[in-house]
Amino acid sequence: MKFFADTADVDAIRELNDLGLLDGVTTNPSLIKKSGRNILEVTKEICDIVDGPVSAEVTATDADEMIAEGRKLAKIADNIAVKVPLTLDGLKACKVLSGEGTMVNVTLCFSANQALLAAKAGATFISPFIGRLDDINVDGMDLIAEIRQIFDNYGFETQILAASIRTVNHVKDSAMIGADVITAPPAVIKSLANHPLTDKGLDAFLADIKAAGIKIL
Ligand code: G3P
């Protein structure tokens, strides 16, 4: 399973990348706004840090404009994945941009049928939003399972990118179901390492190291 950081915070991206935990990055207009940076500049900086796909989202709602924006974004770096919304115009733009060899991430997916359309449009990634479904009392994991089954039934190569991940259980459940990628805030990715018994066990070991004067270097 690949881990993408869902952020436009370059310091957080650099930290995760240095830990060796990062396979890519996703951004969206809200994350760009939060960064306070120019979209083209910050996206270029992220692409220089990370080897894997970096999703940058179009701002237009019309297919032709999305295609023009997507072509401009794709010129930033070879690892750009153009992000388009799951609308009919977005699907049209996805088909054209994918046909030109550009990676496309179709975002704002909330149903299996939407995911099926994105796969048929040649999307590299489909982004079902788990947390936002949970917010309206719909189990987001059911959607991941449905998409996994449909893609496996027909051999679609579009990667399931579980997005709007808010908790460590979202990560585990996505992995159990077989999502190809999760994108999560850096804090969620780092907190996967946490366990109180690890802390307790390490404290005990450190106490014994000190008491026994154990040295390796
Ligand atoms: O990748 C999409 C993600 O940024 C949305 O997350 O928490 O705003 O629903 P959230």
mmCIF file with all atom_site columns, C-alpha atoms and ligand atoms in Angstrom:
data_model
loop_
_atom_site.group_PDB
_atom_site.id
_atom_site.type_symbol
_atom_site.label_atom_id
_atom_site.label_alt_id
_atom_site.label_comp_id
_atom_site.label_asym_id
_atom_site.label_entity_id
_atom_site.label_seq_id
_atom_site.pdbx_PDB_ins_code
_atom_site.Cartn_x
_atom_site.Cartn_y
_atom_site.Cartn_z
_atom_site.occupancy
_atom_site.B_iso_or_equiv
_atom_site.pdbx_formal_charge
_atom_site.auth_seq_id
_atom_site.auth_comp_id
_atom_site.auth_asym_id
_atom_site.auth_atom_id
_atom_site.pdbx_PDB_model_num
ATOM   1   C CA . MET A 1 1   ? 0.000   0.000  0.000   1.00 0.00 ? 1   MET A CA 1
ATOM   2   C CA . LYS A 1 2   ? 1.262   3.452  -0.896  1.00 0.00 ? 2   LYS A CA 1
ATOM   3   C CA . PHE A 1 3   ? 1.162   6.387  1.527   1.00 0.00 ? 3   PHE A CA 1
ATOM   4   C CA . PHE A 1 4   ? 0.478   9.865  0.186   1.00 0.00 ? 4   PHE A CA 1
ATOM   5   C CA . ALA A 1 5   ? 0.575   12.949 2.420   1.00 0.00 ? 5   ALA A CA 1
ATOM   6   C CA . ASP A 1 6   ? -2.571  15.036 2.126   1.00 0.00 ? 6   ASP A CA 1
ATOM   7   C CA . THR A 1 7   ? -1.036  18.465 2.612   1.00 0.00 ? 7   THR A CA 1
ATOM   8   C CA . ALA A 1 8   ? 0.680   21.405 0.921   1.00 0.00 ? 8   ALA A CA 1
ATOM   9   C CA . ASP A 1 9   ? 2.933   21.975 3.943   1.00 0.00 ? 9   ASP A CA 1
ATOM   10  C CA . VAL A 1 10  ? 6.433   21.524 2.519   1.00 0.00 ? 10  VAL A CA 1
ATOM   11  C CA . ASP A 1 11  ? 8.096   21.139 5.929   1.00 0.00 ? 11  ASP A CA 1
ATOM   12  C CA . ALA A 1 12  ? 5.745   18.290 6.857   1.00 0.00 ? 12  ALA A CA 1
ATOM   13  C CA . ILE A 1 13  ? 6.277   16.700 3.427   1.00 0.00 ? 13  ILE A CA 1
ATOM   14  C CA . ARG A 1 14  ? 10.053  16.928 3.792   1.00 0.00 ? 14  ARG A CA 1
ATOM   15  C CA . GLU A 1 15  ? 9.900   15.350 7.266   1.00 0.00 ? 15  GLU A CA 1
ATOM   16  C CA . LEU A 1 16  ? 7.822   12.367 6.076   1.00 0.00 ? 16  LEU A CA 1
ATOM   17  C CA . ASN A 1 17  ? 9.954   11.971 2.978   1.00 0.00 ? 17  ASN A CA 1
ATOM   18  C CA . ASP A 1 18  ? 13.120  11.896 5.121   1.00 0.00 ? 18  ASP A CA 1
ATOM   19  C CA . LEU A 1 19  ? 11.498  9.175  7.249   1.00 0.00 ? 19  LEU A CA 1
ATOM   20  C CA . GLY A 1 20  ? 11.152  7.115  4.069   1.00 0.00 ? 20  GLY A CA 1
ATOM   21  C CA . LEU A 1 21  ? 7.392   6.879  4.494   1.00 0.00 ? 21  LEU A CA 1
ATOM   22  C CA . LEU A 1 22  ? 6.213   8.903  1.555   1.00 0.00 ? 22  LEU A CA 1
ATOM   23  C CA . ASP A 1 23  ? 5.084   7.609  -1.837  1.00 0.00 ? 23  ASP A CA 1
ATOM   24  C CA . GLY A 1 24  ? 3.389   10.782 -3.010  1.00 0.00 ? 24  GLY A CA 1
ATOM   25  C CA . VAL A 1 25  ? 1.397   13.890 -2.078  1.00 0.00 ? 25  VAL A CA 1
ATOM   26  C CA . THR A 1 26  ? -2.142  15.105 -2.653  1.00 0.00 ? 26  THR A CA 1
ATOM   27  C CA . THR A 1 27  ? -3.195  18.729 -2.513  1.00 0.00 ? 27  THR A CA 1
ATOM   28  C CA . ASN A 1 28  ? -6.520  20.428 -3.050  1.00 0.00 ? 28  ASN A CA 1
ATOM   29  C CA . PRO A 1 29  ? -7.656  24.077 -3.175  1.00 0.00 ? 29  PRO A CA 1
ATOM   30  C CA . SER A 1 30  ? -8.373  24.110 0.569   1.00 0.00 ? 30  SER A CA 1
ATOM   31  C CA . LEU A 1 31  ? -4.876  22.824 1.364   1.00 0.00 ? 31  LEU A CA 1
ATOM   32  C CA . ILE A 1 32  ? -3.304  25.361 -1.027  1.00 0.00 ? 32  ILE A CA 1
ATOM   33  C CA . LYS A 1 33  ? -5.307  28.116 0.705   1.00 0.00 ? 33  LYS A CA 1
ATOM   34  C CA . LYS A 1 34  ? -4.102  26.855 4.087   1.00 0.00 ? 34  LYS A CA 1
ATOM   35  C CA . SER A 1 35  ? -0.474  26.972 2.892   1.00 0.00 ? 35  SER A CA 1
ATOM   36  C CA . GLY A 1 36  ? -0.841  30.624 1.917   1.00 0.00 ? 36  GLY A CA 1
ATOM   37  C CA . ARG A 1 37  ? 1.390   29.909 -1.091  1.00 0.00 ? 37  ARG A CA 1
ATOM   38  C CA . ASN A 1 38  ? 1.044   30.374 -4.853  1.00 0.00 ? 38  ASN A CA 1
ATOM   39  C CA . ILE A 1 39  ? -0.250  27.073 -6.283  1.00 0.00 ? 39  ILE A CA 1
ATOM   40  C CA . LEU A 1 40  ? 2.348   26.820 -9.050  1.00 0.00 ? 40  LEU A CA 1
ATOM   41  C CA . GLU A 1 41  ? 5.275   27.656 -6.761  1.00 0.00 ? 41  GLU A CA 1
ATOM   42  C CA . VAL A 1 42  ? 4.327   25.371 -3.891  1.00 0.00 ? 42  VAL A CA 1
ATOM   43  C CA . THR A 1 43  ? 3.455   22.512 -6.238  1.00 0.00 ? 43  THR A CA 1
ATOM   44  C CA . LYS A 1 44  ? 6.856   22.796 -7.937  1.00 0.00 ? 44  LYS A CA 1
ATOM   45  C CA . GLU A 1 45  ? 8.580   22.763 -4.550  1.00 0.00 ? 45  GLU A CA 1
ATOM   46  C CA . ILE A 1 46  ? 6.651   19.640 -3.504  1.00 0.00 ? 46  ILE A CA 1
ATOM   47  C CA . CYS A 1 47  ? 7.480   17.904 -6.794  1.00 0.00 ? 47  CYS A CA 1
ATOM   48  C CA . ASP A 1 48  ? 11.175  18.595 -6.182  1.00 0.00 ? 48  ASP A CA 1
ATOM   49  C CA . ILE A 1 49  ? 10.988  16.935 -2.744  1.00 0.00 ? 49  ILE A CA 1
ATOM   50  C CA . VAL A 1 50  ? 8.936   13.843 -3.576  1.00 0.00 ? 50  VAL A CA 1
ATOM   51  C CA . ASP A 1 51  ? 9.665   11.267 -6.280  1.00 0.00 ? 51  ASP A CA 1
ATOM   52  C CA . GLY A 1 52  ? 6.109   9.887  -6.451  1.00 0.00 ? 52  GLY A CA 1
ATOM   53  C CA . PRO A 1 53  ? 2.885   11.392 -7.803  1.00 0.00 ? 53  PRO A CA 1
ATOM   54  C CA . VAL A 1 54  ? 1.903   14.881 -6.620  1.00 0.00 ? 54  VAL A CA 1
ATOM   55  C CA . SER A 1 55  ? -1.749  15.708 -7.165  1.00 0.00 ? 55  SER A CA 1
ATOM   56  C CA . ALA A 1 56  ? -2.563  19.293 -8.112  1.00 0.00 ? 56  ALA A CA 1
ATOM   57  C CA . GLU A 1 57  ? -6.200  20.219 -8.595  1.00 0.00 ? 57  GLU A CA 1
ATOM   58  C CA . VAL A 1 58  ? -7.718  22.247 -11.417 1.00 0.00 ? 58  VAL A CA 1
ATOM   59  C CA . THR A 1 59  ? -9.831  25.287 -10.586 1.00 0.00 ? 59  THR A CA 1
ATOM   60  C CA . ALA A 1 60  ? -12.122 25.287 -13.641 1.00 0.00 ? 60  ALA A CA 1
ATOM   61  C CA . THR A 1 61  ? -15.464 23.490 -13.935 1.00 0.00 ? 61  THR A CA 1
ATOM   62  C CA . ASP A 1 62  ? -15.638 23.439 -17.742 1.00 0.00 ? 62  ASP A CA 1
ATOM   63  C CA . ALA A 1 63  ? -13.895 20.531 -19.508 1.00 0.00 ? 63  ALA A CA 1
ATOM   64  C CA . ASP A 1 64  ? -11.924 22.632 -21.986 1.00 0.00 ? 64  ASP A CA 1
ATOM   65  C CA . GLU A 1 65  ? -10.632 24.925 -19.243 1.00 0.00 ? 65  GLU A CA 1
ATOM   66  C CA . MET A 1 66  ? -9.810  21.932 -17.038 1.00 0.00 ? 66  MET A CA 1
ATOM   67  C CA . ILE A 1 67  ? -7.815  20.446 -19.903 1.00 0.00 ? 67  ILE A CA 1
ATOM   68  C CA . ALA A 1 68  ? -5.921  23.730 -20.414 1.00 0.00 ? 68  ALA A CA 1
ATOM   69  C CA . GLU A 1 69  ? -5.217  24.013 -16.686 1.00 0.00 ? 69  GLU A CA 1
ATOM   70  C CA . GLY A 1 70  ? -4.244  20.353 -16.522 1.00 0.00 ? 70  GLY A CA 1
ATOM   71  C CA . ARG A 1 71  ? -1.743  20.792 -19.356 1.00 0.00 ? 71  ARG A CA 1
ATOM   72  C CA . LYS A 1 72  ? -0.203  23.770 -17.539 1.00 0.00 ? 72  LYS A CA 1
ATOM   73  C CA . LEU A 1 73  ? -0.019  21.851 -14.241 1.00 0.00 ? 73  LEU A CA 1
ATOM   74  C CA . ALA A 1 74  ? 1.486   18.820 -16.002 1.00 0.00 ? 74  ALA A CA 1
ATOM   75  C CA . LYS A 1 75  ? 4.349   21.001 -17.237 1.00 0.00 ? 75  LYS A CA 1
ATOM   76  C CA . ILE A 1 76  ? 5.438   21.700 -13.635 1.00 0.00 ? 76  ILE A CA 1
ATOM   77  C CA . ALA A 1 77  ? 7.112   18.287 -13.302 1.00 0.00 ? 77  ALA A CA 1
ATOM   78  C CA . ASP A 1 78  ? 6.960   14.717 -14.580 1.00 0.00 ? 78  ASP A CA 1
ATOM   79  C CA . ASN A 1 79  ? 5.382   13.492 -11.326 1.00 0.00 ? 79  ASN A CA 1
ATOM   80  C CA . ILE A 1 80  ? 2.283   15.713 -11.462 1.00 0.00 ? 80  ILE A CA 1
ATOM   81  C CA . ALA A 1 81  ? -1.096  14.004 -11.275 1.00 0.00 ? 81  ALA A CA 1
ATOM   82  C CA . VAL A 1 82  ? -3.788  16.412 -12.410 1.00 0.00 ? 82  VAL A CA 1
ATOM   83  C CA . LYS A 1 83  ? -6.763  16.312 -10.055 1.00 0.00 ? 83  LYS A CA 1
ATOM   84  C CA . VAL A 1 84  ? -10.209 16.833 -11.550 1.00 0.00 ? 84  VAL A CA 1
ATOM   85  C CA . PRO A 1 85  ? -13.610 16.690 -9.839  1.00 0.00 ? 85  PRO A CA 1
ATOM   86  C CA . LEU A 1 86  ? -15.984 13.824 -10.478 1.00 0.00 ? 86  LEU A CA 1
ATOM   87  C CA . THR A 1 87  ? -18.347 15.650 -12.825 1.00 0.00 ? 87  THR A CA 1
ATOM   88  C CA . LEU A 1 88  ? -19.130 14.900 -16.448 1.00 0.00 ? 88  LEU A CA 1
ATOM   89  C CA . ASP A 1 89  ? -16.761 17.706 -17.456 1.00 0.00 ? 89  ASP A CA 1
ATOM   90  C CA . GLY A 1 90  ? -14.123 16.307 -15.127 1.00 0.00 ? 90  GLY A CA 1
ATOM   91  C CA . LEU A 1 91  ? -14.485 12.858 -16.688 1.00 0.00 ? 91  LEU A CA 1
ATOM   92  C CA . LYS A 1 92  ? -14.138 14.347 -20.162 1.00 0.00 ? 92  LYS A CA 1
ATOM   93  C CA . ALA A 1 93  ? -10.980 16.188 -19.080 1.00 0.00 ? 93  ALA A CA 1
ATOM   94  C CA . CYS A 1 94  ? -9.719  12.971 -17.466 1.00 0.00 ? 94  CYS A CA 1
ATOM   95  C CA . LYS A 1 95  ? -10.102 11.053 -20.726 1.00 0.00 ? 95  LYS A CA 1
ATOM   96  C CA . VAL A 1 96  ? -8.228  13.706 -22.731 1.00 0.00 ? 96  VAL A CA 1
ATOM   97  C CA . LEU A 1 97  ? -5.414  14.266 -20.221 1.00 0.00 ? 97  LEU A CA 1
ATOM   98  C CA . SER A 1 98  ? -4.960  10.520 -19.600 1.00 0.00 ? 98  SER A CA 1
ATOM   99  C CA . GLY A 1 99  ? -4.794  10.024 -23.365 1.00 0.00 ? 99  GLY A CA 1
ATOM   100 C CA . GLU A 1 100 ? -1.919  12.506 -23.458 1.00 0.00 ? 100 GLU A CA 1
ATOM   101 C CA . GLY A 1 101 ? -0.012  10.428 -20.906 1.00 0.00 ? 101 GLY A CA 1
ATOM   102 C CA . THR A 1 102 ? -0.735  12.649 -17.907 1.00 0.00 ? 102 THR A CA 1
ATOM   103 C CA . MET A 1 103 ? -1.604  10.993 -14.592 1.00 0.00 ? 103 MET A CA 1
ATOM   104 C CA . VAL A 1 104 ? -5.112  11.977 -13.504 1.00 0.00 ? 104 VAL A CA 1
ATOM   105 C CA . ASN A 1 105 ? -6.638  11.770 -10.028 1.00 0.00 ? 105 ASN A CA 1
ATOM   106 C CA . VAL A 1 106 ? -10.445 11.977 -10.092 1.00 0.00 ? 106 VAL A CA 1
ATOM   107 C CA . THR A 1 107 ? -11.547 13.447 -6.792  1.00 0.00 ? 107 THR A CA 1
ATOM   108 C CA . LEU A 1 108 ? -14.711 13.988 -4.761  1.00 0.00 ? 108 LEU A CA 1
ATOM   109 C CA . CYS A 1 109 ? -15.930 10.421 -5.319  1.00 0.00 ? 109 CYS A CA 1
ATOM   110 C CA . PHE A 1 110 ? -18.800 9.327  -3.091  1.00 0.00 ? 110 PHE A CA 1
ATOM   111 C CA . SER A 1 111 ? -20.288 6.341  -4.952  1.00 0.00 ? 111 SER A CA 1
ATOM   112 C CA . ALA A 1 112 ? -19.158 3.134  -6.641  1.00 0.00 ? 112 ALA A CA 1
ATOM   113 C CA . ASN A 1 113 ? -20.818 4.199  -9.890  1.00 0.00 ? 113 ASN A CA 1
ATOM   114 C CA . GLN A 1 114 ? -18.784 7.403  -9.894  1.00 0.00 ? 114 GLN A CA 1
ATOM   115 C CA . ALA A 1 115 ? -15.629 5.305  -9.440  1.00 0.00 ? 115 ALA A CA 1
ATOM   116 C CA . LEU A 1 116 ? -16.673 3.058  -12.332 1.00 0.00 ? 116 LEU A CA 1
ATOM   117 C CA . LEU A 1 117 ? -17.000 6.107  -14.585 1.00 0.00 ? 117 LEU A CA 1
ATOM   118 C CA . ALA A 1 118 ? -13.569 7.371  -13.553 1.00 0.00 ? 118 ALA A CA 1
ATOM   119 C CA . ALA A 1 119 ? -12.010 3.997  -14.351 1.00 0.00 ? 119 ALA A CA 1
ATOM   120 C CA . LYS A 1 120 ? -13.679 3.992  -17.756 1.00 0.00 ? 120 LYS A CA 1
ATOM   121 C CA . ALA A 1 121 ? -12.303 7.519  -18.339 1.00 0.00 ? 121 ALA A CA 1
ATOM   122 C CA . GLY A 1 122 ? -8.783  6.187  -17.784 1.00 0.00 ? 122 GLY A CA 1
ATOM   123 C CA . ALA A 1 123 ? -8.122  7.723  -14.363 1.00 0.00 ? 123 ALA A CA 1
ATOM   124 C CA . THR A 1 124 ? -4.818  6.817  -12.743 1.00 0.00 ? 124 THR A CA 1
ATOM   125 C CA . PHE A 1 125 ? -6.378  7.331  -9.304  1.00 0.00 ? 125 PHE A CA 1
ATOM   126 C CA . ILE A 1 126 ? -9.921  7.528  -7.977  1.00 0.00 ? 126 ILE A CA 1
ATOM   127 C CA . SER A 1 127 ? -10.322 9.321  -4.655  1.00 0.00 ? 127 SER A CA 1
ATOM   128 C CA . PRO A 1 128 ? -13.271 8.140  -2.564  1.00 0.00 ? 128 PRO A CA 1
ATOM   129 C CA . PHE A 1 129 ? -13.703 10.445 0.474   1.00 0.00 ? 129 PHE A CA 1
ATOM   130 C CA . ILE A 1 130 ? -14.037 8.240  3.535   1.00 0.00 ? 130 ILE A CA 1
ATOM   131 C CA . GLY A 1 131 ? -14.267 10.792 6.338   1.00 0.00 ? 131 GLY A CA 1
ATOM   132 C CA . ARG A 1 132 ? -16.852 12.947 4.617   1.00 0.00 ? 132 ARG A CA 1
ATOM   133 C CA . LEU A 1 133 ? -19.122 9.890  4.179   1.00 0.00 ? 133 LEU A CA 1
ATOM   134 C CA . ASP A 1 134 ? -18.634 9.006  7.849   1.00 0.00 ? 134 ASP A CA 1
ATOM   135 C CA . ASP A 1 135 ? -19.615 12.627 8.615   1.00 0.00 ? 135 ASP A CA 1
ATOM   136 C CA . ILE A 1 136 ? -23.089 11.938 7.175   1.00 0.00 ? 136 ILE A CA 1
ATOM   137 C CA . ASN A 1 137 ? -23.342 8.535  8.891   1.00 0.00 ? 137 ASN A CA 1
ATOM   138 C CA . VAL A 1 138 ? -22.533 6.497  5.781   1.00 0.00 ? 138 VAL A CA 1
ATOM   139 C CA . ASP A 1 139 ? -19.757 3.927  6.253   1.00 0.00 ? 139 ASP A CA 1
ATOM   140 C CA . GLY A 1 140 ? -16.967 5.132  3.975   1.00 0.00 ? 140 GLY A CA 1
ATOM   141 C CA . MET A 1 141 ? -15.284 1.733  4.132   1.00 0.00 ? 141 MET A CA 1
ATOM   142 C CA . ASP A 1 142 ? -18.262 0.087  2.425   1.00 0.00 ? 142 ASP A CA 1
ATOM   143 C CA . LEU A 1 143 ? -17.536 2.323  -0.563  1.00 0.00 ? 143 LEU A CA 1
ATOM   144 C CA . ILE A 1 144 ? -13.884 1.251  -0.677  1.00 0.00 ? 144 ILE A CA 1
ATOM   145 C CA . ALA A 1 145 ? -14.974 -2.405 -0.600  1.00 0.00 ? 145 ALA A CA 1
ATOM   146 C CA . GLU A 1 146 ? -17.511 -1.886 -3.400  1.00 0.00 ? 146 GLU A CA 1
ATOM   147 C CA . ILE A 1 147 ? -14.986 -0.142 -5.637  1.00 0.00 ? 147 ILE A CA 1
ATOM   148 C CA . ARG A 1 148 ? -12.350 -2.829 -4.922  1.00 0.00 ? 148 ARG A CA 1
ATOM   149 C CA . GLN A 1 149 ? -14.803 -5.544 -6.015  1.00 0.00 ? 149 GLN A CA 1
ATOM   150 C CA . ILE A 1 150 ? -15.883 -3.721 -9.171  1.00 0.00 ? 150 ILE A CA 1
ATOM   151 C CA . PHE A 1 151 ? -12.320 -2.932 -10.245 1.00 0.00 ? 151 PHE A CA 1
ATOM   152 C CA . ASP A 1 152 ? -11.257 -6.531 -9.595  1.00 0.00 ? 152 ASP A CA 1
ATOM   153 C CA . ASN A 1 153 ? -14.289 -7.887 -11.495 1.00 0.00 ? 153 ASN A CA 1
ATOM   154 C CA . TYR A 1 154 ? -13.203 -6.090 -14.643 1.00 0.00 ? 154 TYR A CA 1
ATOM   155 C CA . GLY A 1 155 ? -9.460  -5.718 -14.191 1.00 0.00 ? 155 GLY A CA 1
ATOM   156 C CA . PHE A 1 156 ? -9.540  -1.914 -14.081 1.00 0.00 ? 156 PHE A CA 1
ATOM   157 C CA . GLU A 1 157 ? -6.045  -0.607 -13.357 1.00 0.00 ? 157 GLU A CA 1
ATOM   158 C CA . THR A 1 158 ? -7.240  2.663  -11.807 1.00 0.00 ? 158 THR A CA 1
ATOM   159 C CA . GLN A 1 159 ? -5.771  2.833  -8.313  1.00 0.00 ? 159 GLN A CA 1
ATOM   160 C CA . ILE A 1 160 ? -8.109  3.265  -5.359  1.00 0.00 ? 160 ILE A CA 1
ATOM   161 C CA . LEU A 1 161 ? -6.776  6.239  -3.404  1.00 0.00 ? 161 LEU A CA 1
ATOM   162 C CA . ALA A 1 162 ? -8.639  6.304  -0.084  1.00 0.00 ? 162 ALA A CA 1
ATOM   163 C CA . ALA A 1 163 ? -8.941  9.997  0.776   1.00 0.00 ? 163 ALA A CA 1
ATOM   164 C CA . SER A 1 164 ? -10.437 12.115 3.540   1.00 0.00 ? 164 SER A CA 1
ATOM   165 C CA . ILE A 1 165 ? -8.669  9.751  5.928   1.00 0.00 ? 165 ILE A CA 1
ATOM   166 C CA . ARG A 1 166 ? -9.009  11.079 9.450   1.00 0.00 ? 166 ARG A CA 1
ATOM   167 C CA . THR A 1 167 ? -8.013  8.215  11.769  1.00 0.00 ? 167 THR A CA 1
ATOM   168 C CA . VAL A 1 168 ? -5.527  5.392  12.090  1.00 0.00 ? 168 VAL A CA 1
ATOM   169 C CA . ASN A 1 169 ? -8.440  2.951  11.827  1.00 0.00 ? 169 ASN A CA 1
ATOM   170 C CA . HIS A 1 170 ? -9.298  4.424  8.426   1.00 0.00 ? 170 HIS A CA 1
ATOM   171 C CA . VAL A 1 171 ? -5.761  3.487  7.345   1.00 0.00 ? 171 VAL A CA 1
ATOM   172 C CA . LYS A 1 172 ? -5.971  -0.059 8.732   1.00 0.00 ? 172 LYS A CA 1
ATOM   173 C CA . ASP A 1 173 ? -9.440  -0.687 7.287   1.00 0.00 ? 173 ASP A CA 1
ATOM   174 C CA . SER A 1 174 ? -8.362  0.637  3.867   1.00 0.00 ? 174 SER A CA 1
ATOM   175 C CA . ALA A 1 175 ? -5.373  -1.713 3.957   1.00 0.00 ? 175 ALA A CA 1
ATOM   176 C CA . MET A 1 176 ? -7.552  -4.683 4.992   1.00 0.00 ? 176 MET A CA 1
ATOM   177 C CA . ILE A 1 177 ? -9.934  -4.045 2.090   1.00 0.00 ? 177 ILE A CA 1
ATOM   178 C CA . GLY A 1 178 ? -7.138  -3.543 -0.401  1.00 0.00 ? 178 GLY A CA 1
ATOM   179 C CA . ALA A 1 179 ? -7.096  0.150  -1.277  1.00 0.00 ? 179 ALA A CA 1
ATOM   180 C CA . ASP A 1 180 ? -3.988  0.804  -3.396  1.00 0.00 ? 180 ASP A CA 1
ATOM   181 C CA . VAL A 1 181 ? -3.147  4.114  -1.720  1.00 0.00 ? 181 VAL A CA 1
ATOM   182 C CA . ILE A 1 182 ? -4.206  6.146  1.299   1.00 0.00 ? 182 ILE A CA 1
ATOM   183 C CA . THR A 1 183 ? -3.760  9.875  1.514   1.00 0.00 ? 183 THR A CA 1
ATOM   184 C CA . ALA A 1 184 ? -3.794  11.285 5.015   1.00 0.00 ? 184 ALA A CA 1
ATOM   185 C CA . PRO A 1 185 ? -2.656  14.326 6.973   1.00 0.00 ? 185 PRO A CA 1
ATOM   186 C CA . PRO A 1 186 ? 0.987   13.938 8.093   1.00 0.00 ? 186 PRO A CA 1
ATOM   187 C CA . ALA A 1 187 ? -0.091  13.735 11.763  1.00 0.00 ? 187 ALA A CA 1
ATOM   188 C CA . VAL A 1 188 ? -2.246  10.673 11.011  1.00 0.00 ? 188 VAL A CA 1
ATOM   189 C CA . ILE A 1 189 ? 0.591   8.963  9.114   1.00 0.00 ? 189 ILE A CA 1
ATOM   190 C CA . LYS A 1 190 ? 3.075   9.588  11.934  1.00 0.00 ? 190 LYS A CA 1
ATOM   191 C CA . SER A 1 191 ? 0.600   8.430  14.594  1.00 0.00 ? 191 SER A CA 1
ATOM   192 C CA . LEU A 1 192 ? 0.455   4.977  12.960  1.00 0.00 ? 192 LEU A CA 1
ATOM   193 C CA . ALA A 1 193 ? 3.700   4.297  14.840  1.00 0.00 ? 193 ALA A CA 1
ATOM   194 C CA . ASN A 1 194 ? 2.149   4.982  18.249  1.00 0.00 ? 194 ASN A CA 1
ATOM   195 C CA . HIS A 1 195 ? 1.247   2.300  20.776  1.00 0.00 ? 195 HIS A CA 1
ATOM   196 C CA . PRO A 1 196 ? 1.219   2.750  24.568  1.00 0.00 ? 196 PRO A CA 1
ATOM   197 C CA . LEU A 1 197 ? 2.748   -0.689 25.076  1.00 0.00 ? 197 LEU A CA 1
ATOM   198 C CA . THR A 1 198 ? 5.656   0.277  22.816  1.00 0.00 ? 198 THR A CA 1
ATOM   199 C CA . ASP A 1 199 ? 6.263   3.358  25.003  1.00 0.00 ? 199 ASP A CA 1
ATOM   200 C CA . LYS A 1 200 ? 5.940   1.319  28.204  1.00 0.00 ? 200 LYS A CA 1
ATOM   201 C CA . GLY A 1 201 ? 8.234   -1.435 26.921  1.00 0.00 ? 201 GLY A CA 1
ATOM   202 C CA . LEU A 1 202 ? 10.862  1.045  25.747  1.00 0.00 ? 202 LEU A CA 1
ATOM   203 C CA . ASP A 1 203 ? 10.830  2.825  29.114  1.00 0.00 ? 203 ASP A CA 1
ATOM   204 C CA . ALA A 1 204 ? 11.521  -0.500 30.830  1.00 0.00 ? 204 ALA A CA 1
ATOM   205 C CA . PHE A 1 205 ? 14.335  -1.370 28.414  1.00 0.00 ? 205 PHE A CA 1
ATOM   206 C CA . LEU A 1 206 ? 15.913  2.091  28.834  1.00 0.00 ? 206 LEU A CA 1
ATOM   207 C CA . ALA A 1 207 ? 15.800  1.722  32.605  1.00 0.00 ? 207 ALA A CA 1
ATOM   208 C CA . ASP A 1 208 ? 17.601  -1.638 32.369  1.00 0.00 ? 208 ASP A CA 1
ATOM   209 C CA . ILE A 1 209 ? 20.163  -0.227 29.892  1.00 0.00 ? 209 ILE A CA 1
ATOM   210 C CA . LYS A 1 210 ? 20.962  2.531  32.372  1.00 0.00 ? 210 LYS A CA 1
ATOM   211 C CA . ALA A 1 211 ? 21.004  0.188  35.407  1.00 0.00 ? 211 ALA A CA 1
ATOM   212 C CA . ALA A 1 212 ? 23.263  -2.347 33.699  1.00 0.00 ? 212 ALA A CA 1
ATOM   213 C CA . GLY A 1 213 ? 25.419  0.241  31.921  1.00 0.00 ? 213 GLY A CA 1
ATOM   214 C CA . ILE A 1 214 ? 24.888  -1.533 28.592  1.00 0.00 ? 214 ILE A CA 1
ATOM   215 C CA . LYS A 1 215 ? 26.843  0.160  25.765  1.00 0.00 ? 215 LYS A CA 1
ATOM   216 C CA . ILE A 1 216 ? 27.179  -0.718 22.071  1.00 0.00 ? 216 ILE A CA 1
ATOM   217 C CA . LEU A 1 217 ? 29.101  2.287  20.711  1.00 0.00 ? 217 LEU A CA 1
HETATM 218 O O1 . G3P B 2 .   ? -7.822  14.180 -0.064  1.00 0.00 ? 1   G3P B O1 1
HETATM 219 C C1 . G3P B 2 .   ? -9.043  14.775 0.192   1.00 0.00 ? 1   G3P B C1 1
HETATM 220 C C2 . G3P B 2 .   ? -9.013  15.291 1.572   1.00 0.00 ? 1   G3P B C2 1
HETATM 221 O O2 . G3P B 2 .   ? -8.166  16.393 1.631   1.00 0.00 ? 1   G3P B O2 1
HETATM 222 C C3 . G3P B 2 .   ? -10.293 15.659 2.150   1.00 0.00 ? 1   G3P B C3 1
HETATM 223 O O3 . G3P B 2 .   ? -10.144 15.498 3.505   1.00 0.00 ? 1   G3P B O3 1
HETATM 224 O O4 . G3P B 2 .   ? -10.668 15.776 5.858   1.00 0.00 ? 1   G3P B O4 1
HETATM 225 O O5 . G3P B 2 .   ? -11.160 17.612 4.202   1.00 0.00 ? 1   G3P B O5 1
HETATM 226 O O6 . G3P B 2 .   ? -12.528 15.545 4.224   1.00 0.00 ? 1   G3P B O6 1
HETATM 227 P P1 . G3P B 2 .   ? -11.178 16.160 4.486   1.00 0.00 ? 1   G3P B P1 1
#
